[in-house]
mmCIF file of C-alpha atoms in Angstrom:
data_model
loop_
_atom_site.group_PDB
_atom_site.id
_atom_site.type_symbol
_atom_site.label_atom_id
_atom_site.label_comp_id
_atom_site.label_asym_id
_atom_site.label_seq_id
_atom_site.Cartn_x
_atom_site.Cartn_y
_atom_site.Cartn_z
ATOM 1 C CA MET A 1 0.058 -0.078 0.010
ATOM 2 C CA SER A 2 1.637 3.030 -1.000
ATOM 3 C CA PHE A 3 1.454 5.802 0.920
ATOM 4 C CA ARG A 4 -0.092 9.410 -0.097
ATOM 5 C CA PHE A 5 2.812 12.328 1.053
ATOM 6 C CA LEU A 6 1.332 14.758 -0.941
ATOM 7 C CA GLU A 7 -2.078 14.072 0.666
ATOM 8 C CA LEU A 8 -1.068 15.327 4.070
ATOM 9 C CA PRO A 9 -1.937 18.737 5.788
ATOM 10 C CA ALA A 10 0.947 21.682 3.826
ATOM 11 C CA GLU A 11 1.842 21.975 7.774
ATOM 12 C CA ILE A 12 2.676 18.652 8.461
ATOM 13 C CA ARG A 13 4.970 17.813 4.999
ATOM 14 C CA ASP A 14 6.448 21.314 6.227
ATOM 15 C CA HIS A 15 7.751 20.059 9.867
ATOM 16 C CA ILE A 16 8.643 17.155 7.857
ATOM 17 C CA TYR A 17 10.848 19.335 5.540
ATOM 18 C CA HIS A 18 12.154 21.125 8.330
ATOM 19 C CA GLU A 19 12.739 17.976 10.314
ATOM 20 C CA ILE A 20 14.969 16.723 7.348
ATOM 21 C CA LEU A 21 16.867 19.665 6.261
ATOM 22 C CA SER A 22 17.547 21.937 9.197
ATOM 23 C CA CYS A 23 20.899 22.497 10.225
ATOM 24 C CA ASP A 24 20.124 21.337 13.628
ATOM 25 C CA ASN A 25 19.209 17.907 12.335
ATOM 26 C CA ALA A 26 22.001 17.836 9.383
ATOM 27 C CA ARG A 27 24.275 18.508 12.635
ATOM 28 C CA ARG A 28 26.435 14.862 12.929
ATOM 29 C CA LEU A 29 28.720 14.920 15.835
ATOM 30 C CA PRO A 30 31.955 13.647 15.664
ATOM 31 C CA ALA A 31 33.786 10.840 15.834
ATOM 32 C CA ASP A 32 36.377 11.589 18.626
ATOM 33 C CA ASP A 33 36.674 14.657 20.749
ATOM 34 C CA ASP A 34 39.700 16.032 18.296
ATOM 35 C CA SER A 35 37.738 16.895 14.943
ATOM 36 C CA PRO A 36 34.637 19.583 14.579
ATOM 37 C CA ALA A 37 31.159 18.001 13.964
ATOM 38 C CA SER A 38 30.122 17.579 10.343
ATOM 39 C CA TYR A 39 27.148 18.527 8.194
ATOM 40 C CA HIS A 40 24.613 15.819 6.217
ATOM 41 C CA PHE A 41 21.914 17.316 4.509
ATOM 42 C CA ASP A 42 19.375 14.480 2.505
ATOM 43 C CA LEU A 43 18.618 16.261 -0.272
ATOM 44 C CA ALA A 44 17.344 13.824 -2.488
ATOM 45 C CA ILE A 45 13.642 14.354 -1.443
ATOM 46 C CA LEU A 46 14.406 17.738 -3.743
ATOM 47 C CA ARG A 47 14.410 15.428 -6.273
ATOM 48 C CA THR A 48 11.515 13.582 -6.060
ATOM 49 C CA ASN A 49 8.861 15.726 -8.248
ATOM 50 C CA ARG A 50 8.639 19.313 -8.708
ATOM 51 C CA GLN A 51 5.747 20.331 -5.634
ATOM 52 C CA ILE A 52 7.778 18.692 -3.313
ATOM 53 C CA TYR A 53 11.258 20.167 -4.932
ATOM 54 C CA HIS A 54 9.315 23.918 -4.764
ATOM 55 C CA GLU A 55 8.373 23.054 -0.980
ATOM 56 C CA SER A 56 10.945 21.524 0.421
ATOM 57 C CA LYS A 57 13.492 24.561 -1.101
ATOM 58 C CA LYS A 58 11.619 26.999 0.983
ATOM 59 C CA ALA A 59 12.620 25.050 4.037
ATOM 60 C CA PHE A 60 16.251 24.417 3.194
ATOM 61 C CA GLN A 61 16.237 28.070 2.149
ATOM 62 C CA ASP A 62 15.259 28.578 5.960
ATOM 63 C CA ASN A 63 18.689 27.508 7.061
ATOM 64 C CA ILE A 64 20.973 31.151 7.889
ATOM 65 C CA PHE A 65 24.195 30.024 5.708
ATOM 66 C CA ILE A 66 27.679 32.242 6.253
ATOM 67 C CA LYS A 67 30.248 32.012 3.328
ATOM 68 C CA ILE A 68 33.918 33.268 4.737
ATOM 69 C CA THR A 69 36.499 33.723 1.844
ATOM 70 C CA THR A 70 40.300 34.279 2.409
ATOM 71 C CA PRO A 71 43.222 34.322 -0.598
ATOM 72 C CA TRP A 72 45.025 31.384 1.570
ATOM 73 C CA SER A 73 43.981 27.637 1.199
ATOM 74 C CA GLU A 74 45.763 26.763 4.457
ATOM 75 C CA SER A 75 43.396 29.664 6.423
ATOM 76 C CA ILE A 76 40.446 27.342 5.802
ATOM 77 C CA GLU A 77 42.182 24.379 7.261
ATOM 78 C CA HIS A 78 42.735 25.959 10.453
ATOM 79 C CA ILE A 79 39.666 26.984 10.975
ATOM 80 C CA SER A 80 38.684 23.492 10.766
ATOM 81 C CA SER A 81 40.830 21.511 12.612
ATOM 82 C CA GLU A 82 41.969 24.463 15.234
ATOM 83 C CA GLY A 83 39.154 25.893 15.533
ATOM 84 C CA ARG A 84 36.909 22.799 15.230
ATOM 85 C CA VAL A 85 34.705 25.003 12.979
ATOM 86 C CA PRO A 86 32.297 22.597 10.546
ATOM 87 C CA MET A 87 31.609 22.668 7.404
ATOM 88 C CA ILE A 88 28.900 23.043 5.230
ATOM 89 C CA ALA A 89 30.986 23.102 2.009
ATOM 90 C CA VAL A 90 34.278 23.648 0.541
ATOM 91 C CA GLY A 91 36.423 24.466 -2.089
ATOM 92 C CA PRO A 92 34.309 25.543 -5.711
ATOM 93 C CA ALA A 93 30.628 24.390 -4.123
ATOM 94 C CA ALA A 94 31.583 26.795 -1.248
ATOM 95 C CA GLU A 95 32.724 29.543 -3.765
ATOM 96 C CA ALA A 96 29.733 29.363 -6.074
ATOM 97 C CA TYR A 97 26.971 29.438 -3.613
ATOM 98 C CA GLN A 98 25.729 32.561 -3.179
ATOM 99 C CA SER A 99 22.093 32.048 -1.120
ATOM 100 C CA PHE A 100 23.965 33.037 2.104
ATOM 101 C CA HIS A 101 23.138 36.050 4.258
ATOM 102 C CA LEU A 102 26.404 36.902 5.373
ATOM 103 C CA TRP A 103 29.538 36.866 3.531
ATOM 104 C CA ILE A 104 33.336 37.349 5.289
ATOM 105 C CA TRP A 105 35.945 38.481 3.418
ATOM 106 C CA ILE A 106 39.521 38.213 4.463
ATOM 107 C CA ASP A 107 42.771 39.683 3.184
ATOM 108 C CA ALA A 108 45.941 41.254 4.226
ATOM 109 C CA PRO A 109 46.388 44.590 1.594
ATOM 110 C CA GLY A 110 50.221 44.141 3.110
ATOM 111 C CA VAL A 111 50.395 40.919 1.764
ATOM 112 C CA PRO A 112 51.394 40.285 -2.703
ATOM 113 C CA SER A 113 48.043 39.702 -3.622
ATOM 114 C CA ARG A 114 46.971 36.252 -5.024
ATOM 115 C CA ASP A 115 44.825 35.483 -8.074
ATOM 116 C CA ALA A 116 42.702 32.625 -5.964
ATOM 117 C CA ALA A 117 39.878 32.789 -3.570
ATOM 118 C CA TYR A 118 39.485 29.812 -1.160
ATOM 119 C CA SER A 119 35.736 29.387 0.334
ATOM 120 C CA MET A 120 33.905 27.529 3.047
ATOM 121 C CA LEU A 121 30.308 27.538 4.001
ATOM 122 C CA ILE A 122 29.104 27.706 7.416
ATOM 123 C CA CYS A 123 25.832 27.794 9.739
ATOM 124 C CA LEU A 124 25.296 30.548 11.904
ATOM 125 C CA ASP A 125 25.527 28.777 15.060
ATOM 126 C CA ASP A 126 28.782 27.746 14.655
ATOM 127 C CA LEU A 127 29.416 31.493 13.804
ATOM 128 C CA LEU A 128 30.699 32.452 17.375
ATOM 129 C CA ALA A 129 32.982 29.023 17.108
ATOM 130 C CA PHE A 130 35.027 30.378 14.108
ATOM 131 C CA THR A 131 35.241 34.403 16.104
ATOM 132 C CA ARG A 132 36.331 33.019 19.157
ATOM 133 C CA MET A 133 39.282 30.781 17.062
ATOM 134 C CA TRP A 134 40.339 34.398 15.691
ATOM 135 C CA ARG A 135 39.963 35.912 18.543
ATOM 136 C CA PHE A 136 42.599 32.942 20.330
ATOM 137 C CA SER A 137 44.519 33.356 17.477
ATOM 138 C CA ASN A 138 45.388 37.149 17.778
ATOM 139 C CA LEU A 139 46.182 36.609 21.213
ATOM 140 C CA THR A 140 48.929 33.998 20.375
ATOM 141 C CA HIS A 141 49.791 35.725 18.073
ATOM 142 C CA GLY A 142 49.299 39.581 19.117
ATOM 143 C CA GLY A 143 50.683 40.938 15.298
ATOM 144 C CA LEU A 144 47.795 39.573 13.453
ATOM 145 C CA ASN A 145 44.785 41.259 13.263
ATOM 146 C CA PRO A 146 46.750 44.715 12.371
ATOM 147 C CA HIS A 147 47.812 42.804 8.991
ATOM 148 C CA LEU A 148 44.521 41.685 8.075
ATOM 149 C CA ARG A 149 41.608 42.945 6.236
ATOM 150 C CA LEU A 150 38.137 42.058 6.889
ATOM 151 C CA LYS A 151 35.002 43.118 5.049
ATOM 152 C CA LEU A 152 31.388 41.848 5.566
ATOM 153 C CA ILE A 153 28.806 41.780 3.224
ATOM 154 C CA LEU A 154 25.324 41.389 4.657
ATOM 155 C CA GLN A 155 22.448 40.528 2.404
ATOM 156 C CA ASP A 156 18.366 38.716 2.313
ATOM 157 C CA PRO A 157 19.670 35.923 -0.036
ATOM 158 C CA HIS A 158 16.034 35.582 -1.465
ATOM 159 C CA VAL A 159 14.456 39.222 -1.533
ATOM 160 C CA PRO A 160 16.929 41.694 -2.841
ATOM 161 C CA ASP A 161 17.099 45.277 -1.040
ATOM 162 C CA ARG A 162 14.843 43.222 2.163
ATOM 163 C CA LYS A 163 15.634 44.389 5.249
ATOM 164 C CA ILE A 164 17.498 41.820 7.553
ATOM 165 C CA PRO A 165 15.399 41.670 11.215
ATOM 166 C CA LYS A 166 17.081 43.391 13.840
ATOM 167 C CA ALA A 167 17.786 40.272 16.067
ATOM 168 C CA LEU A 168 19.477 38.074 12.845
ATOM 169 C CA GLN A 169 21.815 41.469 12.392
ATOM 170 C CA MET A 170 22.606 41.226 15.743
ATOM 171 C CA ARG A 171 22.958 37.266 15.574
ATOM 172 C CA LEU A 172 25.318 37.757 12.576
ATOM 173 C CA LEU A 173 27.434 40.690 13.478
ATOM 174 C CA GLN A 174 28.306 40.383 16.913
ATOM 175 C CA PRO A 175 30.195 37.615 17.002
ATOM 176 C CA PHE A 176 32.886 40.016 14.784
ATOM 177 C CA GLY A 177 32.975 42.210 18.582
ATOM 178 C CA LEU A 178 36.001 39.559 18.995
ATOM 179 C CA VAL A 179 38.069 40.798 16.431
ATOM 180 C CA LYS A 180 40.251 43.809 17.420
ATOM 181 C CA ASN A 181 42.476 46.064 16.077
ATOM 182 C CA LEU A 182 42.215 45.243 12.149
ATOM 183 C CA HIS A 183 44.135 46.953 9.926
ATOM 184 C CA SER A 184 40.775 47.812 8.721
ATOM 185 C CA PHE A 185 36.988 46.999 8.560
ATOM 186 C CA SER A 186 34.221 47.804 6.557
ATOM 187 C CA LEU A 187 30.743 46.220 7.097
ATOM 188 C CA HIS A 188 28.389 46.858 3.454
ATOM 189 C CA GLY A 189 24.854 45.530 2.430
ATOM 190 C CA GLU A 190 21.186 46.565 3.022
ATOM 191 C CA ARG A 191 19.750 48.531 5.168
ATOM 192 C CA VAL A 192 22.006 47.241 8.068
ATOM 193 C CA LEU A 193 20.940 49.165 10.857
ATOM 194 C CA PRO A 194 23.139 51.711 12.677
ATOM 195 C CA SER A 195 22.371 50.675 16.050
ATOM 196 C CA VAL A 196 23.844 47.111 15.545
ATOM 197 C CA GLU A 197 26.745 48.648 13.452
ATOM 198 C CA GLU A 198 27.880 50.783 15.870
ATOM 199 C CA ALA A 199 27.269 48.191 19.026
ATOM 200 C CA LEU A 200 29.565 46.203 16.858
ATOM 201 C CA LYS A 201 32.038 48.613 16.579
ATOM 202 C CA LYS A 202 32.094 50.161 19.702
ATOM 203 C CA GLU A 203 32.650 46.442 20.935
ATOM 204 C CA GLN A 204 35.598 46.127 18.555
ATOM 205 C CA ALA A 205 37.169 49.251 20.385
ATOM 206 C CA THR A 206 37.168 47.688 23.354
ATOM 207 C CA PRO A 207 40.453 45.949 24.474
ATOM 208 C CA ASP A 208 40.807 42.397 25.457
ATOM 209 C CA PRO A 209 40.938 42.096 29.099
ATOM 210 C CA SER A 210 44.869 42.149 30.133
ATOM 211 C CA PRO A 211 46.961 39.131 31.083
ATOM 212 C CA GLU A 212 46.782 40.827 34.859
ATOM 213 C CA GLU A 213 42.657 41.144 34.293
ATOM 214 C CA CYS A 214 42.293 37.172 32.949
ATOM 215 C CA LEU A 215 44.198 36.219 35.725
ATOM 216 C CA GLU A 216 42.518 37.946 38.602
ATOM 217 C CA THR A 217 38.794 36.487 36.868
ATOM 218 C CA ALA A 218 40.239 33.859 36.840
ATOM 219 C CA THR A 219 41.175 33.690 40.775
ATOM 220 C CA ALA A 220 37.643 34.943 41.838
ATOM 221 C CA LEU A 221 36.064 31.801 40.021
ATOM 222 C CA LYS A 222 38.214 29.335 41.295
ATOM 223 C CA ASP A 223 37.557 30.910 44.996
ATOM 224 C CA ALA A 224 33.340 31.073 43.793
ATOM 225 C CA GLY A 225 34.052 27.500 43.255
ATOM 226 C CA ASN A 226 35.907 26.724 46.110
ATOM 227 C CA LYS A 227 33.079 28.115 48.631
ATOM 228 C CA SER A 228 30.487 25.911 45.981
ATOM 229 C CA LEU A 229 32.635 22.810 47.064
ATOM 230 C CA GLN A 230 31.939 23.634 50.722
ATOM 231 C CA ALA A 231 28.299 24.505 50.443
ATOM 232 C CA LYS A 232 28.239 21.176 48.922
ATOM 233 C CA ASP A 233 26.996 22.241 45.974
ATOM 234 C CA TYR A 234 29.028 20.265 43.418
ATOM 235 C CA PRO A 235 27.190 21.649 39.881
ATOM 236 C CA ALA A 236 27.936 25.213 40.470
ATOM 237 C CA ALA A 237 31.457 23.595 41.968
ATOM 238 C CA LEU A 238 32.222 22.731 38.362
ATOM 239 C CA GLN A 239 30.327 25.535 36.356
ATOM 240 C CA HIS A 240 32.883 28.238 38.328
ATOM 241 C CA TYR A 241 36.215 25.957 38.092
ATOM 242 C CA THR A 242 35.254 25.845 33.877
ATOM 243 C CA ASP A 243 34.345 29.545 33.909
ATOM 244 C CA ALA A 244 37.929 30.777 35.426
ATOM 245 C CA PHE A 245 39.887 27.767 32.513
ATOM 246 C CA ALA A 246 37.582 29.846 30.601
ATOM 247 C CA ALA A 247 39.302 33.252 31.839
ATOM 248 C CA ILE A 248 42.942 32.245 30.957
ATOM 249 C CA HIS A 249 41.789 30.814 27.416
ATOM 250 C CA ILE A 250 40.871 27.285 28.055
ATOM 251 C CA THR A 251 37.467 25.732 26.941
ATOM 252 C CA VAL A 252 36.381 22.721 28.995
ATOM 253 C CA SER A 253 33.949 21.004 26.759
ATOM 254 C CA GLY A 254 33.240 17.440 27.969
ATOM 255 C CA ARG A 255 36.458 14.991 28.783
ATOM 256 C CA LYS A 256 38.457 17.499 26.826
ATOM 257 C CA ARG A 257 40.637 20.636 27.009
ATOM 258 C CA TYR A 258 41.943 23.028 24.618
ATOM 259 C CA VAL A 259 44.806 25.459 25.919
ATOM 260 C CA TYR A 260 44.398 28.693 23.152
ATOM 261 C CA ALA A 261 46.877 31.766 23.378
ATOM 262 C CA ASP A 262 49.790 30.475 25.174
ATOM 263 C CA GLY A 263 51.881 32.998 23.490
ATOM 264 C CA TYR A 264 49.353 36.202 25.113
ATOM 265 C CA TYR A 265 50.669 35.177 28.792
ATOM 266 C CA GLY A 266 54.913 35.629 28.545
ATOM 267 C CA SER A 267 55.295 38.471 30.946
ATOM 268 C CA GLU A 268 56.033 40.017 33.954
ATOM 269 C CA LEU A 269 52.644 40.970 35.422
ATOM 270 C CA THR A 270 52.955 44.921 36.400
ATOM 271 C CA SER A 271 49.708 45.005 38.540
ATOM 272 C CA GLY A 272 47.074 43.237 40.984
ATOM 273 C CA THR A 273 47.486 40.300 43.005
ATOM 274 C CA TYR A 274 50.176 39.070 41.174
ATOM 275 C CA ALA A 275 52.708 41.603 40.489
ATOM 276 C CA GLY A 276 56.074 40.457 40.083
ATOM 277 C CA GLU A 277 55.349 37.198 38.631
ATOM 278 C CA ARG A 278 55.773 35.731 35.356
ATOM 279 C CA SER A 279 52.185 35.409 33.723
ATOM 280 C CA ASP A 280 52.978 32.425 32.538
ATOM 281 C CA TYR A 281 53.675 30.961 35.872
ATOM 282 C CA VAL A 282 50.792 32.354 37.246
ATOM 283 C CA ARG A 283 48.368 30.381 34.446
ATOM 284 C CA LEU A 284 50.383 27.102 35.181
ATOM 285 C CA VAL A 285 48.992 26.937 38.640
ATOM 286 C CA LEU A 286 46.027 28.677 38.431
ATOM 287 C CA ARG A 287 45.488 25.307 36.225
ATOM 288 C CA VAL A 288 46.890 22.775 38.382
ATOM 289 C CA LYS A 289 44.700 23.996 41.079
ATOM 290 C CA LEU A 290 42.076 24.006 39.249
ATOM 291 C CA VAL A 291 42.643 20.582 38.056
ATOM 292 C CA ALA A 292 42.866 19.550 41.356
ATOM 293 C CA ASN A 293 39.515 21.201 42.721
ATOM 294 C CA PHE A 294 37.537 19.326 39.515
ATOM 295 C CA ILE A 295 38.875 15.879 41.070
ATOM 296 C CA GLN A 296 38.117 17.074 44.106
ATOM 297 C CA THR A 297 34.159 18.065 43.415
ATOM 298 C CA TYR A 298 33.692 14.787 41.335
ATOM 299 C CA LEU A 299 34.831 12.664 44.510
ATOM 300 C CA LYS A 300 32.619 14.430 46.563
ATOM 301 C CA MET A 301 30.035 13.657 43.817
ATOM 302 C CA GLN A 302 30.916 9.852 43.764
ATOM 303 C CA GLU A 303 31.682 9.726 40.330
ATOM 304 C CA TRP A 304 34.546 7.555 40.509
ATOM 305 C CA GLU A 305 35.096 7.702 36.601
ATOM 306 C CA GLU A 306 35.178 11.479 35.896
ATOM 307 C CA ALA A 307 37.651 11.850 39.030
ATOM 308 C CA ARG A 308 40.300 9.166 37.893
ATOM 309 C CA PHE A 309 39.643 10.361 34.053
ATOM 310 C CA TRP A 310 40.991 14.366 35.025
ATOM 311 C CA GLY A 311 44.059 12.539 37.480
ATOM 312 C CA ARG A 312 45.646 10.554 35.268
ATOM 313 C CA ARG A 313 45.135 12.345 32.240
ATOM 314 C CA SER A 314 46.899 15.588 34.508
ATOM 315 C CA ILE A 315 49.194 12.626 35.401
ATOM 316 C CA VAL A 316 50.412 11.717 32.235
ATOM 317 C CA LEU A 317 50.271 14.468 30.640
ATOM 318 C CA PHE A 318 53.139 16.095 33.425
ATOM 319 C CA ARG A 319 55.118 13.256 33.600
ATOM 320 C CA ALA A 320 55.270 13.161 29.476
ATOM 321 C CA SER A 321 56.830 16.806 29.875
ATOM 322 C CA LEU A 322 58.891 15.748 32.553
ATOM 323 C CA THR A 323 60.634 11.958 30.728
ATOM 324 C CA GLY A 324 59.367 12.389 27.264
ATOM 325 C CA ARG A 325 57.522 8.881 28.187
ATOM 326 C CA GLU A 326 54.489 9.036 25.988
ATOM 327 C CA GLY A 327 51.581 6.219 27.447
ATOM 328 C CA ASP A 328 48.796 6.211 30.003
ATOM 329 C CA ASP A 329 50.275 3.482 32.172
ATOM 330 C CA LEU A 330 50.214 4.305 35.593
ATOM 331 C CA GLU A 331 50.507 0.374 36.874
ATOM 332 C CA GLY A 332 54.064 -0.393 36.220
ATOM 333 C CA GLU A 333 56.709 -0.598 39.367
ATOM 334 C CA PHE A 334 57.364 2.388 40.927
ATOM 335 C CA ASP A 335 60.939 2.377 41.364
ATOM 336 C CA THR A 336 61.870 2.178 37.860
ATOM 337 C CA ASP A 337 57.924 4.268 36.422
ATOM 338 C CA TRP A 338 57.715 6.629 39.164
ATOM 339 C CA VAL A 339 61.657 8.035 39.403
ATOM 340 C CA TRP A 340 61.133 11.303 37.691
ATOM 341 C CA ALA A 341 58.334 12.050 40.799
ATOM 342 C CA LYS A 342 61.023 11.678 43.186
ATOM 343 C CA ASN A 343 63.219 13.888 40.829
ATOM 344 C CA SER A 344 60.904 16.425 39.977
ATOM 345 C CA ALA A 345 60.105 17.134 43.474
ATOM 346 C CA GLY A 346 63.332 18.890 44.144
ATOM 347 C CA MET A 347 62.853 21.078 41.059
ATOM 348 C CA GLY A 348 60.955 23.780 42.326
ATOM 349 C CA PHE A 349 58.192 22.800 40.086
ATOM 350 C CA PRO A 350 55.266 25.501 40.405
ATOM 351 C CA ALA A 351 52.030 24.080 42.326
ATOM 352 C CA ARG A 352 54.347 21.038 43.842
ATOM 353 C CA ASN A 353 51.187 21.151 46.625
ATOM 354 C CA GLU A 354 48.506 21.278 44.212
ATOM 355 C CA MET A 355 50.264 18.353 41.702
ATOM 356 C CA GLY A 356 50.101 16.275 45.024
ATOM 357 C CA LYS A 357 46.810 17.001 45.322
ATOM 358 C CA ILE A 358 46.240 15.429 41.990
ATOM 359 C CA LEU A 359 48.017 12.298 42.863
ATOM 360 C CA TYR A 360 46.656 11.661 46.100
ATOM 361 C CA ARG A 361 42.926 12.543 45.111
ATOM 362 C CA THR A 362 43.449 10.038 41.393
ATOM 363 C CA ALA A 363 44.958 7.790 44.215
ATOM 364 C CA LEU A 364 41.511 7.782 45.933
ATOM 365 C CA ALA A 365 39.360 7.253 42.614
ATOM 366 C CA SER A 366 41.497 4.511 41.598
ATOM 367 C CA ARG A 367 40.837 2.758 44.925
ATOM 368 C CA GLU A 368 36.620 2.887 44.623
ATOM 369 C CA LEU A 369 37.608 1.530 40.913
ATOM 370 C CA GLY A 370 39.828 -1.336 42.249
ATOM 371 C CA TYR A 371 42.976 0.240 40.326
ATOM 372 C CA GLU A 372 44.790 -1.661 43.407
ATOM 373 C CA LYS A 373 48.515 -1.220 41.958
ATOM 374 C CA GLU A 374 47.690 2.001 40.534
ATOM 375 C CA GLU A 375 45.857 3.173 43.865
ATOM 376 C CA LEU A 376 49.656 2.161 45.384
ATOM 377 C CA ASN A 377 52.216 4.113 43.412
ATOM 378 C CA LEU A 378 49.737 7.392 42.744
ATOM 379 C CA ILE A 379 50.219 7.022 47.078
ATOM 380 C CA GLN A 380 53.560 6.954 46.774
ATOM 381 C CA ALA A 381 54.327 9.629 44.544
ATOM 382 C CA ALA A 382 51.675 12.075 46.540
ATOM 383 C CA ALA A 383 53.693 10.751 49.645
ATOM 384 C CA ILE A 384 56.326 12.493 47.642
ATOM 385 C CA TYR A 385 54.788 15.958 46.847
ATOM 386 C CA LEU A 386 53.234 16.315 50.141
ATOM 387 C CA PRO A 387 55.986 15.247 52.016
ATOM 388 C CA ASN A 388 54.413 16.896 55.672
ATOM 389 C CA ASP A 389 50.625 15.910 54.550
ATOM 390 C CA GLU A 390 50.378 13.548 57.863
ATOM 391 C CA VAL A 391 46.690 11.890 55.848
ATOM 392 C CA VAL A 392 48.822 11.129 53.066
ATOM 393 C CA GLN A 393 51.732 9.802 54.759
ATOM 394 C CA ALA A 394 49.383 7.622 56.672
ATOM 395 C CA GLU A 395 48.050 6.419 53.507
ATOM 396 C CA LYS A 396 51.341 5.829 52.044
ATOM 397 C CA ARG A 397 52.475 3.348 55.388
ATOM 398 C CA LYS A 398 49.188 1.482 55.082
ATOM 399 C CA ARG A 399 48.938 0.577 51.545
ATOM 400 C CA LEU A 400 52.605 -0.232 51.856
ATOM 401 C CA ASP A 401 51.500 -2.673 54.519
ATOM 402 C CA ASP A 402 48.364 -3.812 52.519
ATOM 403 C CA TYR A 403 51.007 -4.913 49.536
ATOM 404 C CA ASP A 404 53.830 -7.151 50.403
ATOM 405 C CA TRP A 405 54.915 -7.730 47.251
ATOM 406 C CA PHE A 406 56.869 -4.043 47.361
ATOM 407 C CA GLY A 407 58.390 -4.180 50.719
#
C-alpha cells in the first residue's frame, strides 16, 4: 500500500521538510573529541517531484548560511582543524554558493595578492566558534590582526533589498566584536541598522582583558567554586571552575580541555595580586589548582570515573613533559616508572602541593574502582610531593603494609 505524502496537510509536510533539511538536524557529532562536527543534508527529497522540490526548497532556505573567503587555502584548514568549526561545503561548491546571509572576506593588504580565493560555508550557529578561534589566534600571535582586512557583506539571499530583522542582524554581526585591532574593517549591505553597526564597532574598540585581568578573574572564579564546593553545591562548583578556565583562555568541553593563547602569557605582571610574577607561571599554577579542584568535586559527587579520568590525564601529561614518555600506564613498578616523581619534586616545580593533591585524589578514585596497584603507585608519588601531609603519609604506610610485594 503506497503512502500519499502530498495528501498530508501542508503544515505537516512543512514540518517534515524542516526535520530533514535544517542545520540542527543535519549536524553530526564527531567520531572523536579532536575533530569538528559535520553536516549531512539529505537532499534527495529535492529530486522527488516538482511540487516537493519547491516546498522543501523553502525549508532548506530557512537555514542561515555564512560564506568565508580568504586568499589562503591553509586558513580554511586552520578554521576547521584548530577552531573545530564544522563546514557545510568547501572549495568550488562553497565558492559558487550565493544563498548566504553574510559574506566574510578576509585578506591582508600588505601581502602580495593571490589570484585564487578559497571559501567555506558554515551555519550561523557555528559563527561564534569561528570568531572565538580568530580571537585566540590573535592573542597567541599578537601582531596578526593589524595586518588583516575584514569586509562583511550582509544580504537577504532570497528577496533583494529586503531588510534583515534586527535580531538576525545582531546574531550575524555581534560575534565580530571579538575581532579587534584590524588593519581595516568595513560593513556593507542593504539597510544595515545603525544601532547594530554602532554596537559592533564599540565592542571592537574595547580592548581584550589584560593578562593581569584574566588571571584575577580566574582566581575569583576559582575561589567562588571553592565556596560552592564547601556548600556542597557541586554543579555550581564545576561551573565556576569551568568559567575560571575560560577566563584564562582554556575551554572545557566534555572530557577535553583546549588550551589557547599561550603566547598571551609570557610577560611579567605589573599590577594586581600577582604583580612581579610571570604570567605564564601564574597561569600554570592556576591550571593545576583547577584540575585538583575538579577532581575533588567529582570525588564528593562519587563520580569515580570522572575523578580518575581528569587526574590520570593531568598526571600522564605532566610525566610526558618531564620524561618524554608516552602512554598512560600508571601501574608499573614504582622504582622504575615513578622515579621522575622523586626527581621532579626537588626541582621547585610550580604548584607542587597541588600536583600532590592531584596524585592523591586520583589514587582515591582508583581505589574505588578497584585499581589497587595504580592506587599504591599514586599514593607513593603523592607522598613525595606532600612530605608534610600526615594523612597522605599515613596512607602510604598503610598501603605499603597491605601490599607485601613492595617490601
